Coordinates of C-alpha atoms and ligand atoms in Angstrom, one line a residue:
M169 CA -46.4 -45.5 -1.7
K170 CA -48.4 -45.4 -5.0
R171 CA -48.4 -48.4 -6.8
L172 CA -49.1 -48.4 -10.8
A173 CA -50.7 -51.0 -12.7
N174 CA -50.7 -52.2 -16.5
F175 CA -53.8 -51.4 -18.4
I176 CA -54.7 -54.5 -20.1
N177 CA -58.1 -55.3 -21.9
G178 CA -59.8 -52.1 -20.5
Q179 CA -58.6 -53.1 -16.8
Y180 CA -55.9 -52.1 -14.4
Q181 CA -53.9 -55.4 -13.6
A182 CA -50.8 -56.1 -11.5
P183 CA -48.0 -57.7 -13.4
V184 CA -48.2 -61.5 -13.6
G185 CA -44.9 -61.9 -12.1
G186 CA -45.6 -59.5 -9.3
A187 CA -42.3 -57.5 -9.7
Y188 CA -42.2 -53.7 -9.3
L189 CA -39.6 -51.0 -10.2
P190 CA -39.0 -47.8 -8.5
V191 CA -40.2 -44.6 -9.9
F192 CA -38.2 -41.5 -8.8
E193 CA -39.0 -38.0 -8.4
P194 CA -36.2 -36.1 -10.0
A195 CA -36.8 -32.8 -8.1
K196 CA -36.1 -34.6 -4.8
G197 CA -33.9 -37.5 -5.9
A198 CA -36.2 -40.0 -4.2
V199 CA -38.6 -42.7 -4.9
Y200 CA -42.4 -41.9 -4.8
A201 CA -44.0 -44.7 -6.5
E202 CA -43.6 -48.0 -8.0
A203 CA -44.5 -49.3 -11.4
P204 CA -45.0 -53.0 -12.9
D205 CA -41.7 -54.6 -13.8
S206 CA -43.6 -56.5 -16.6
D207 CA -42.1 -59.2 -18.6
E208 CA -43.2 -61.7 -21.5
Q209 CA -46.2 -62.9 -19.6
D210 CA -47.6 -59.4 -19.5
V211 CA -46.7 -58.8 -23.3
A212 CA -48.7 -62.1 -24.0
L213 CA -51.8 -60.8 -22.2
A214 CA -51.6 -57.3 -23.8
M215 CA -51.2 -59.1 -27.1
A216 CA -54.2 -61.4 -26.9
A217 CA -56.4 -58.5 -25.6
A218 CA -55.2 -56.3 -28.7
K219 CA -55.7 -59.3 -31.1
A220 CA -59.1 -59.9 -29.9
A221 CA -60.4 -56.2 -29.9
Q222 CA -58.7 -55.0 -33.3
P223 CA -61.3 -56.6 -35.8
Q224 CA -64.3 -55.0 -34.2
W225 CA -62.5 -51.8 -33.7
A226 CA -61.3 -51.8 -37.3
G227 CA -65.1 -52.1 -38.1
T228 CA -65.9 -49.1 -36.1
S229 CA -67.2 -46.1 -38.3
I230 CA -65.2 -43.1 -38.8
D231 CA -67.5 -41.1 -37.0
E232 CA -67.5 -43.4 -33.8
R233 CA -63.7 -43.3 -33.7
Y234 CA -63.8 -39.6 -34.2
R235 CA -66.1 -39.2 -31.2
I236 CA -64.1 -41.6 -29.0
L237 CA -60.7 -40.0 -29.7
H238 CA -62.4 -36.6 -29.3
N239 CA -63.7 -37.8 -25.8
I240 CA -60.1 -38.7 -24.9
A241 CA -59.0 -35.3 -25.8
L242 CA -61.7 -33.8 -23.5
G243 CA -60.8 -36.3 -20.8
I244 CA -57.3 -34.9 -21.0
E245 CA -58.5 -31.5 -20.7
K246 CA -60.4 -32.0 -17.8
R247 CA -57.7 -33.6 -15.7
A248 CA -55.2 -31.2 -17.1
E249 CA -54.0 -29.9 -13.6
E250 CA -53.7 -33.3 -12.3
L251 CA -51.8 -34.5 -15.3
A252 CA -49.6 -31.5 -15.2
A253 CA -48.7 -32.1 -11.7
A254 CA -48.0 -35.7 -12.4
E255 CA -45.9 -35.0 -15.4
S256 CA -43.9 -32.6 -13.4
R257 CA -43.4 -34.8 -10.7
D258 CA -42.2 -37.9 -12.8
N259 CA -39.8 -35.8 -14.9
G260 CA -38.5 -33.0 -13.0
K261 CA -39.8 -30.2 -15.6
P262 CA -41.5 -27.2 -14.1
V263 CA -45.2 -27.6 -13.5
W264 CA -46.0 -24.4 -15.6
L265 CA -44.3 -26.0 -18.4
A266 CA -46.2 -29.1 -18.3
Q267 CA -49.4 -26.9 -18.0
E268 CA -48.5 -24.8 -20.9
V269 CA -46.9 -27.4 -23.4
D270 CA -47.1 -31.0 -22.4
I271 CA -50.7 -31.6 -21.3
P272 CA -52.4 -29.2 -23.8
R273 CA -50.2 -30.8 -26.7
A274 CA -51.3 -34.3 -25.5
S275 CA -55.0 -33.5 -25.8
A276 CA -54.3 -31.6 -29.2
N277 CA -52.8 -34.9 -30.5
F278 CA -55.9 -36.8 -29.9
R279 CA -58.2 -34.1 -31.2
F280 CA -56.1 -33.6 -34.3
F281 CA -56.0 -37.5 -35.3
A282 CA -59.7 -37.5 -34.4
Q283 CA -60.3 -34.9 -37.1
A284 CA -57.6 -36.2 -39.5
I285 CA -59.0 -39.5 -39.8
T286 CA -62.4 -37.9 -41.0
Q287 CA -60.3 -36.2 -44.0
F288 CA -58.1 -39.2 -44.9
A289 CA -58.6 -40.4 -48.3
S290 CA -56.9 -43.0 -50.4
Q291 CA -56.1 -42.7 -54.1
A292 CA -57.6 -43.7 -57.4
H293 CA -55.5 -44.1 -60.7
D294 CA -57.7 -43.6 -63.6
N295 CA -56.6 -45.2 -67.0
G296 CA -59.5 -44.1 -69.1
P297 CA -61.0 -46.9 -71.1
G298 CA -58.3 -49.1 -70.0
G299 CA -59.9 -49.4 -66.7
F300 CA -58.9 -48.0 -63.3
N301 CA -57.2 -48.7 -60.1
Y302 CA -57.9 -47.7 -56.6
T303 CA -56.0 -48.1 -53.3
L304 CA -57.7 -49.5 -50.2
R305 CA -56.0 -48.3 -46.9
G306 CA -56.9 -50.5 -44.0
P307 CA -55.5 -50.8 -40.5
L308 CA -52.5 -53.0 -40.0
G309 CA -53.8 -54.8 -37.0
V310 CA -51.8 -54.8 -33.8
V311 CA -49.0 -52.2 -33.4
V312 CA -46.5 -51.4 -30.8
C313 CA -45.8 -47.7 -29.6
I314 CA -42.7 -47.2 -27.5
S315 CA -41.9 -43.5 -26.1
P316 CA -39.4 -41.8 -24.1
W317 CA -39.3 -39.8 -21.0
N318 CA -38.7 -36.2 -22.0
L319 CA -42.0 -35.3 -23.2
P320 CA -44.0 -38.4 -21.7
L321 CA -47.7 -38.0 -22.4
Y322 CA -47.0 -35.5 -25.3
L323 CA -44.9 -38.2 -27.3
F324 CA -47.2 -41.0 -26.0
S325 CA -50.1 -39.5 -27.5
W326 CA -48.4 -38.5 -30.7
K327 CA -48.0 -42.2 -31.6
I328 CA -51.1 -43.8 -30.2
A329 CA -53.6 -41.2 -31.4
P330 CA -52.8 -41.7 -35.2
A331 CA -52.5 -45.5 -34.6
L332 CA -56.1 -45.8 -32.9
A333 CA -57.5 -43.5 -35.4
A334 CA -56.5 -45.6 -38.3
G335 CA -58.3 -48.8 -36.6
N336 CA -55.3 -50.6 -35.0
A337 CA -55.3 -52.1 -31.6
V338 CA -52.1 -50.9 -29.6
V339 CA -49.8 -52.1 -27.2
A340 CA -47.9 -49.3 -25.8
K341 CA -45.0 -48.8 -23.4
P342 CA -44.0 -45.5 -22.0
S343 CA -40.5 -44.9 -20.7
E344 CA -40.2 -46.6 -17.3
V345 CA -38.7 -43.4 -15.9
T346 CA -41.8 -41.4 -16.6
P347 CA -44.9 -43.9 -16.4
L348 CA -47.4 -41.9 -14.4
T349 CA -49.3 -39.9 -17.1
A350 CA -49.5 -42.8 -19.3
Y351 CA -50.9 -44.9 -16.2
L352 CA -53.5 -42.0 -15.8
L353 CA -54.4 -42.2 -19.5
G354 CA -56.1 -45.6 -18.9
E355 CA -58.7 -44.1 -17.0
I356 CA -59.4 -41.4 -19.3
C357 CA -59.7 -44.1 -22.3
Q358 CA -62.0 -46.1 -20.1
E359 CA -64.2 -42.8 -19.5
A360 CA -64.0 -41.9 -23.0
G361 CA -65.6 -45.1 -24.2
L362 CA -62.7 -46.8 -25.7
P363 CA -63.6 -50.5 -26.1
P364 CA -61.4 -52.9 -24.0
G365 CA -58.3 -54.2 -25.4
V366 CA -58.1 -51.4 -28.1
L367 CA -55.4 -49.7 -26.2
N368 CA -53.1 -51.7 -23.6
I369 CA -50.2 -49.9 -21.8
L370 CA -47.5 -52.0 -20.1
H371 CA -44.9 -50.6 -17.8
G372 CA -41.5 -51.8 -17.3
Y373 CA -37.8 -51.8 -18.4
G374 CA -37.0 -51.4 -22.2
H375 CA -34.3 -54.1 -21.9
R376 CA -36.6 -56.8 -20.5
L377 CA -39.8 -56.1 -22.3
G378 CA -38.5 -54.4 -25.3
T379 CA -37.5 -57.6 -27.5
A380 CA -40.9 -59.5 -26.3
L381 CA -42.8 -56.6 -27.7
T382 CA -40.9 -55.8 -31.0
S383 CA -40.5 -59.5 -31.9
H384 CA -43.9 -60.5 -31.2
P385 CA -45.3 -62.5 -34.2
Q386 CA -48.6 -60.5 -34.0
V387 CA -47.1 -57.1 -34.3
K388 CA -47.1 -55.4 -37.7
A389 CA -45.6 -52.1 -36.9
I390 CA -43.5 -50.4 -34.3
S391 CA -43.4 -46.8 -33.9
F392 CA -40.7 -45.8 -31.7
T393 CA -39.2 -42.5 -30.3
G394 CA -35.8 -42.8 -28.1
S395 CA -32.1 -42.8 -28.5
T396 CA -30.3 -43.8 -31.7
R397 CA -28.8 -46.8 -29.9
T398 CA -32.1 -48.2 -28.8
G399 CA -33.6 -47.6 -32.4
A400 CA -30.6 -49.5 -33.8
E401 CA -31.6 -52.4 -31.5
I402 CA -35.1 -52.3 -32.4
A403 CA -34.4 -52.5 -36.1
R404 CA -32.0 -55.4 -35.6
V405 CA -34.7 -57.2 -33.8
A406 CA -37.8 -56.3 -36.1
A407 CA -36.4 -55.8 -39.6
P408 CA -35.7 -59.6 -40.2
L409 CA -39.3 -60.1 -39.1
F410 CA -40.4 -57.6 -41.8
K411 CA -42.3 -55.4 -39.4
K412 CA -43.1 -51.8 -40.4
L413 CA -40.8 -49.2 -38.6
S414 CA -41.0 -45.7 -37.7
L415 CA -37.9 -44.4 -35.8
E416 CA -37.6 -41.0 -34.4
L417 CA -34.2 -40.9 -32.8
G418 CA -31.4 -38.6 -31.3
G419 CA -30.4 -35.3 -32.6
K420 CA -27.3 -32.5 -32.2
N421 CA -29.2 -29.7 -33.7
P422 CA -27.4 -26.7 -35.0
N423 CA -28.5 -23.0 -34.9
L424 CA -27.1 -20.9 -37.4
I425 CA -27.1 -17.2 -36.5
F426 CA -26.3 -14.3 -38.8
A427 CA -25.5 -10.8 -38.2
D428 CA -28.4 -9.5 -39.9
C429 CA -31.0 -11.5 -37.9
D430 CA -33.7 -9.9 -35.9
Y431 CA -31.4 -9.8 -32.9
D432 CA -33.7 -9.6 -29.9
K433 CA -36.1 -12.3 -31.2
M434 CA -33.1 -14.6 -31.9
L435 CA -31.7 -14.1 -28.4
R436 CA -34.9 -14.7 -26.5
T437 CA -35.8 -17.6 -28.7
T438 CA -32.1 -19.2 -28.6
V439 CA -32.3 -19.1 -24.7
R440 CA -35.4 -21.1 -24.9
S441 CA -34.3 -23.4 -27.8
S442 CA -31.2 -24.2 -25.4
F443 CA -32.7 -24.9 -22.0
A444 CA -36.5 -25.5 -22.5
N445 CA -37.4 -28.7 -20.6
Q446 CA -33.6 -28.7 -19.2
G447 CA -32.5 -28.9 -22.8
Q448 CA -34.2 -32.4 -22.8
I449 CA -36.2 -31.8 -26.1
C450 CA -35.0 -33.8 -29.3
L451 CA -35.4 -30.4 -31.0
C452 CA -33.3 -28.2 -28.6
G453 CA -30.4 -26.5 -30.5
S454 CA -27.2 -27.6 -28.7
R455 CA -24.7 -26.4 -31.4
I456 CA -24.9 -22.6 -31.5
F457 CA -22.9 -21.0 -34.7
V458 CA -22.6 -17.3 -34.6
E459 CA -21.3 -15.0 -37.4
A460 CA -17.9 -13.8 -36.3
S461 CA -18.9 -10.2 -36.6
L462 CA -21.7 -10.6 -33.9
Y463 CA -20.0 -13.3 -31.9
D464 CA -18.9 -11.1 -28.9
Q465 CA -22.0 -9.2 -28.6
F466 CA -24.0 -12.4 -28.9
K467 CA -21.7 -14.2 -26.3
A468 CA -22.2 -11.3 -23.7
D469 CA -25.9 -11.0 -24.1
F470 CA -26.5 -14.8 -24.1
V471 CA -24.5 -15.5 -21.2
E472 CA -26.2 -12.8 -19.2
K473 CA -29.7 -14.1 -20.0
V474 CA -28.6 -17.7 -19.4
K475 CA -27.2 -16.8 -16.0
A476 CA -30.4 -15.0 -15.0
L477 CA -32.5 -18.3 -15.7
K478 CA -33.7 -19.5 -12.4
V479 CA -32.9 -23.2 -11.4
G480 CA -35.5 -24.4 -9.0
A481 CA -38.1 -26.5 -7.7
P482 CA -40.5 -27.5 -10.4
T483 CA -43.4 -26.3 -8.4
A484 CA -42.2 -22.8 -8.2
A485 CA -43.7 -20.6 -10.8
D486 CA -40.6 -18.6 -11.4
T487 CA -38.3 -21.6 -12.1
K488 CA -37.0 -21.8 -15.5
V489 CA -35.0 -24.8 -15.2
G490 CA -36.1 -27.7 -13.1
A491 CA -34.5 -31.0 -12.3
V492 CA -33.0 -33.4 -14.9
V493 CA -34.9 -36.6 -15.3
S494 CA -32.8 -39.4 -13.4
Q495 CA -29.5 -39.8 -11.6
A496 CA -28.2 -41.6 -14.5
H497 CA -28.8 -38.9 -16.9
Y498 CA -27.5 -36.2 -14.4
E499 CA -24.2 -38.0 -14.2
K500 CA -24.1 -38.4 -18.0
I501 CA -24.6 -34.6 -18.4
L502 CA -22.0 -33.8 -15.9
S503 CA -19.5 -36.3 -17.7
Y504 CA -20.1 -34.3 -20.9
I505 CA -19.3 -31.0 -19.2
Q506 CA -16.1 -32.6 -17.9
L507 CA -15.1 -34.1 -21.3
A508 CA -15.7 -30.4 -22.9
Q509 CA -13.2 -29.1 -20.6
E510 CA -10.7 -31.8 -21.3
E511 CA -11.3 -31.0 -25.0
G512 CA -10.3 -27.3 -24.4
G513 CA -13.9 -25.9 -23.8
R514 CA -14.3 -22.8 -21.5
I515 CA -17.2 -22.7 -19.3
L516 CA -18.6 -19.1 -19.6
C517 CA -21.5 -20.0 -17.3
G518 CA -23.1 -23.0 -15.4
G519 CA -20.9 -26.0 -15.7
A520 CA -21.8 -27.6 -12.2
P521 CA -24.6 -29.0 -10.3
V522 CA -27.0 -26.7 -8.3
Q523 CA -27.7 -27.6 -4.8
L524 CA -31.4 -26.6 -3.5
D525 CA -32.5 -26.4 0.0
G526 CA -34.9 -28.4 2.2
E527 CA -36.9 -31.3 0.5
Y528 CA -35.3 -30.6 -2.7
A529 CA -31.7 -30.9 -1.5
N530 CA -31.2 -34.3 -3.3
G531 CA -32.8 -33.4 -6.4
W532 CA -30.9 -33.6 -9.7
Y533 CA -30.2 -29.9 -10.8
I534 CA -27.7 -28.6 -13.3
A535 CA -26.9 -24.9 -13.9
P536 CA -27.6 -24.1 -17.8
T537 CA -24.2 -24.2 -19.1
V538 CA -22.5 -22.6 -22.0
I539 CA -19.1 -23.6 -23.5
E540 CA -16.9 -21.8 -26.1
G541 CA -13.6 -22.6 -27.6
L542 CA -14.4 -26.2 -29.1
A543 CA -14.1 -27.3 -32.5
H544 CA -17.0 -28.5 -34.4
D545 CA -15.8 -31.9 -34.8
C546 CA -14.8 -32.7 -31.1
R547 CA -16.9 -35.3 -29.2
T548 CA -18.8 -32.6 -27.5
N549 CA -20.2 -31.3 -30.4
Q550 CA -20.7 -34.5 -32.2
E551 CA -22.4 -36.7 -29.4
E552 CA -25.9 -36.0 -28.0
I553 CA -25.8 -34.7 -24.4
F554 CA -29.6 -34.0 -24.3
G555 CA -29.3 -31.6 -21.1
P556 CA -29.0 -27.9 -20.3
V557 CA -25.4 -27.9 -22.2
V558 CA -24.9 -25.7 -25.5
T559 CA -21.7 -24.8 -27.2
I560 CA -21.2 -21.5 -29.1
M561 CA -18.6 -21.2 -32.0
P562 CA -18.0 -18.4 -34.5
F563 CA -18.1 -18.8 -38.4
E564 CA -17.1 -16.5 -41.2
T565 CA -18.9 -17.7 -44.2
E566 CA -22.2 -19.6 -45.2
E567 CA -20.2 -22.5 -46.7
E568 CA -18.3 -22.7 -43.5
V569 CA -21.3 -23.0 -41.1
L570 CA -23.0 -25.3 -43.5
Q571 CA -20.0 -27.9 -43.4
Y572 CA -20.0 -27.5 -39.4
A573 CA -23.8 -27.9 -39.2
N574 CA -23.9 -31.0 -41.4
S575 CA -20.9 -32.6 -39.8
T576 CA -22.5 -34.8 -37.2
E577 CA -24.2 -38.3 -37.6
Y578 CA -27.6 -36.6 -36.7
G579 CA -29.9 -34.9 -38.7
L580 CA -33.2 -34.0 -36.9
A581 CA -33.7 -30.2 -36.7
A582 CA -31.8 -27.0 -37.5
T583 CA -32.5 -23.2 -37.0
I584 CA -31.6 -20.3 -39.1
W585 CA -31.6 -16.8 -38.2
T586 CA -31.1 -14.4 -40.9
Q587 CA -33.2 -11.4 -42.8
K588 CA -31.9 -12.6 -46.1
L589 CA -34.5 -14.7 -47.7
D590 CA -32.4 -16.1 -50.4
R591 CA -29.8 -17.2 -48.1
A592 CA -32.4 -18.6 -45.6
H593 CA -34.0 -20.8 -48.4
K594 CA -30.6 -21.9 -49.7
L595 CA -29.5 -23.1 -46.5
A596 CA -32.8 -24.9 -45.6
R597 CA -32.4 -26.8 -48.8
E598 CA -28.8 -27.6 -48.1
L599 CA -29.0 -28.4 -44.3
E600 CA -29.1 -32.2 -43.6
A601 CA -32.3 -32.2 -41.4
G602 CA -35.7 -33.5 -41.4
I603 CA -37.0 -30.0 -39.9
V604 CA -35.6 -26.6 -40.5
W605 CA -36.8 -23.4 -38.8
I606 CA -36.2 -19.9 -40.3
N607 CA -36.3 -17.2 -37.4
T608 CA -38.3 -19.2 -35.3
W609 CA -38.2 -22.6 -33.2
L610 CA -40.4 -25.3 -32.2
K611 CA -43.3 -23.7 -34.1
R612 CA -45.4 -26.9 -35.0
D613 CA -48.3 -27.4 -37.4
L614 CA -49.4 -31.1 -36.7
R615 CA -50.1 -31.6 -40.4
T616 CA -46.5 -31.2 -41.3
P617 CA -44.0 -34.3 -41.8
F618 CA -42.0 -34.7 -38.6
G619 CA -38.9 -36.8 -38.3
G620 CA -35.0 -36.9 -39.1
V621 CA -32.4 -38.0 -41.6
K622 CA -29.2 -39.8 -41.0
N623 CA -29.0 -41.4 -37.5
S624 CA -31.8 -39.4 -36.4
G625 CA -34.6 -41.7 -37.7
V626 CA -36.3 -43.3 -40.3
G627 CA -39.8 -42.4 -41.7
R628 CA -42.1 -39.5 -40.8
E629 CA -44.6 -38.9 -38.2
G630 CA -47.3 -36.1 -38.1
G631 CA -50.6 -35.4 -40.2
F632 CA -51.4 -38.0 -43.0
E633 CA -47.8 -39.4 -42.9
A634 CA -48.6 -41.0 -39.6
L635 CA -51.8 -42.2 -40.9
R636 CA -50.1 -43.6 -43.9
F637 CA -47.6 -45.4 -41.6
F638 CA -50.4 -47.0 -39.6
T639 CA -52.1 -48.1 -42.6
E640 CA -51.5 -50.9 -45.3
P641 CA -52.2 -49.8 -48.8
K642 CA -53.9 -52.6 -51.2
N643 CA -54.1 -51.5 -54.8
V644 CA -57.3 -52.9 -56.7
C645 CA -57.0 -53.1 -60.6
L646 CA -60.1 -53.2 -62.7
D647 CA -59.8 -53.9 -66.4
F648 CA -62.3 -52.6 -68.8
E649 CA -61.2 -54.2 -71.9
Ligands
NDP247 P1 -34.2 -44.7 -24.9 O1 -33.9 -45.2 -26.1 O2 -33.6 -45.1 -23.8 O3 -35.7 -45.4 -24.6 C1 -36.6 -45.1 -25.2 C2 -38.0 -46.0 -24.9 O4 -37.4 -47.4 -25.4 C3 -38.1 -46.4 -23.3 O5 -39.7 -46.5 -23.3 C4 -37.2 -47.5 -23.3 O6 -37.5 -48.1 -22.0 C5 -37.5 -48.3 -24.4 N1 -36.4 -49.4 -24.8 C6 -35.0 -49.4 -24.1 N2 -34.5 -50.6 -24.7 C7 -35.6 -51.0 -25.5 C8 -35.5 -52.3 -26.3 N3 -34.4 -53.2 -26.4 N4 -36.5 -52.5 -27.2 C9 -37.5 -51.9 -27.0 N5 -37.7 -50.7 -26.4 C10 -36.8 -50.3 -25.6 O7 -34.5 -43.1 -25.0 P2 -34.8 -42.2 -23.8 O8 -36.0 -42.6 -22.9 O9 -33.4 -42.0 -22.9 O10 -35.0 -41.0 -24.7 C11 -34.0 -39.9 -24.8 C12 -33.7 -40.2 -26.3 O11 -34.9 -39.9 -27.1 C13 -32.9 -39.1 -26.8 O12 -31.6 -39.6 -27.6 C14 -33.7 -38.0 -27.6 O13 -33.0 -37.5 -28.5 C15 -34.7 -39.1 -28.2 N6 -35.9 -38.4 -28.7 C16 -36.2 -38.2 -30.1 C17 -37.4 -37.5 -30.6 C18 -37.5 -37.4 -32.0 O14 -38.6 -37.1 -32.2 N7 -36.6 -37.7 -32.8 C19 -38.2 -36.8 -29.4 C20 -37.7 -37.1 -28.2 C21 -36.8 -37.8 -27.6 P3 -36.7 -47.8 -20.7 O15 -36.9 -46.4 -20.3 O16 -37.3 -48.8 -19.8 O17 -35.4 -48.0 -21.2

């Protein structure tokens, strides 16, 4: 059985306490590897390595940092096939999805922030004969990056790349559910010439390692993506210690579909925005509001398309929906389907596990599920399910759908489908969300601010926002008088 190791001070190391945790292959429902079950002793080693390495890394020229981060991007591309297979095995997602999205995006993150740091500048405030101010932006020091299991290397690199580009040393923890690609990233960083100690990767349970990481006196900032519950726990621990926090949390994203939309594009995209990655993308639209005059047609066409999605082994090229990530998550999703029925929802398709054959017989598969007949304010429509489950609901007016859309505690993303420009822009302004797509979904430009409002998060990632987060501004004032 494959045994993973922590990556500390440029070397792979066994956990000090010698404990390991099982890593499952969701497609088969079986353990296939073990990862370190790290504890405070491993945190101490990683922090010491980061502290020792950071000053020299901060003093490295921008060109050199560009070169090394760019090398990491190339290293990911070189091993793309192996990384995609690893991501699929760990997470249950189709291999083709990891090949087309996760792994290219991970290398794009390193390439993007390698370039971004060469363009990053600070401000000067000229006060004429009275003097002037300029702002220095230096690295923070040692920072912690914690990421979830749904887009493992993609979200891990989305945090690490800007942190490193800005001159910080990083102690990072991937989700213990999906550690494999983060483990492989250590080798890629070694080959790319990243100095030892600049990036340290620890594996282990969040509840065991989390507080040791987030309360460590050396840590200046924490960048976290994960659930709202864990985000609140991290804030509780870190805020009184005055650590900088970036929190990307859960969502319950609405799709607003008007009768005048480009119907074919909307339908195609809505199938994707509902079930891509088994619905386990924080940006997936799980509440689908459809203008009443279009509702019956949409329902019939949408359900037909969803029924045609093949649930299958992640290795099969024609699989559209793979396994969900863990047994606990599988049970959680099924419990929400049960709740939806108790709340009066009608299952239009799916609604049950899917049993595959042979070596995949024990995998965690759930048929893509569409539910109607629920009120916008029931639990099914208010709580994050984060699986292949969506609800559809009719609406009559813009005011009504806006109120439904904004009625949850979340505010990550929203999608509007309409050809009317004035309506689209008015709604985009009024929707309580950090990201609004008009007539598209998941179209990303890495320069734009990324994050949520309300319980979906605090702060923004992406572009210079991320570089600003990972640097400390210091104003210098010069008086001419
Ligand atoms: P969790 O919050 O359970 O875990 C996220 C990470 O935090 C994991 O590495 C976890 O470790 C770790 N962790 C757990 N407890 C602590 C703690 N007390 N202190 C520090 N770290 C801790 O989220 P999931 O992994 O279940 O991810 C799914 C969630 O992520 C969904 O809510 C989804 O919406 C959200 N998400 C948000 C995105 C956004 O950009 N806003 C993007 C993608 C996902 P361990 O795995 O060992 O528990």
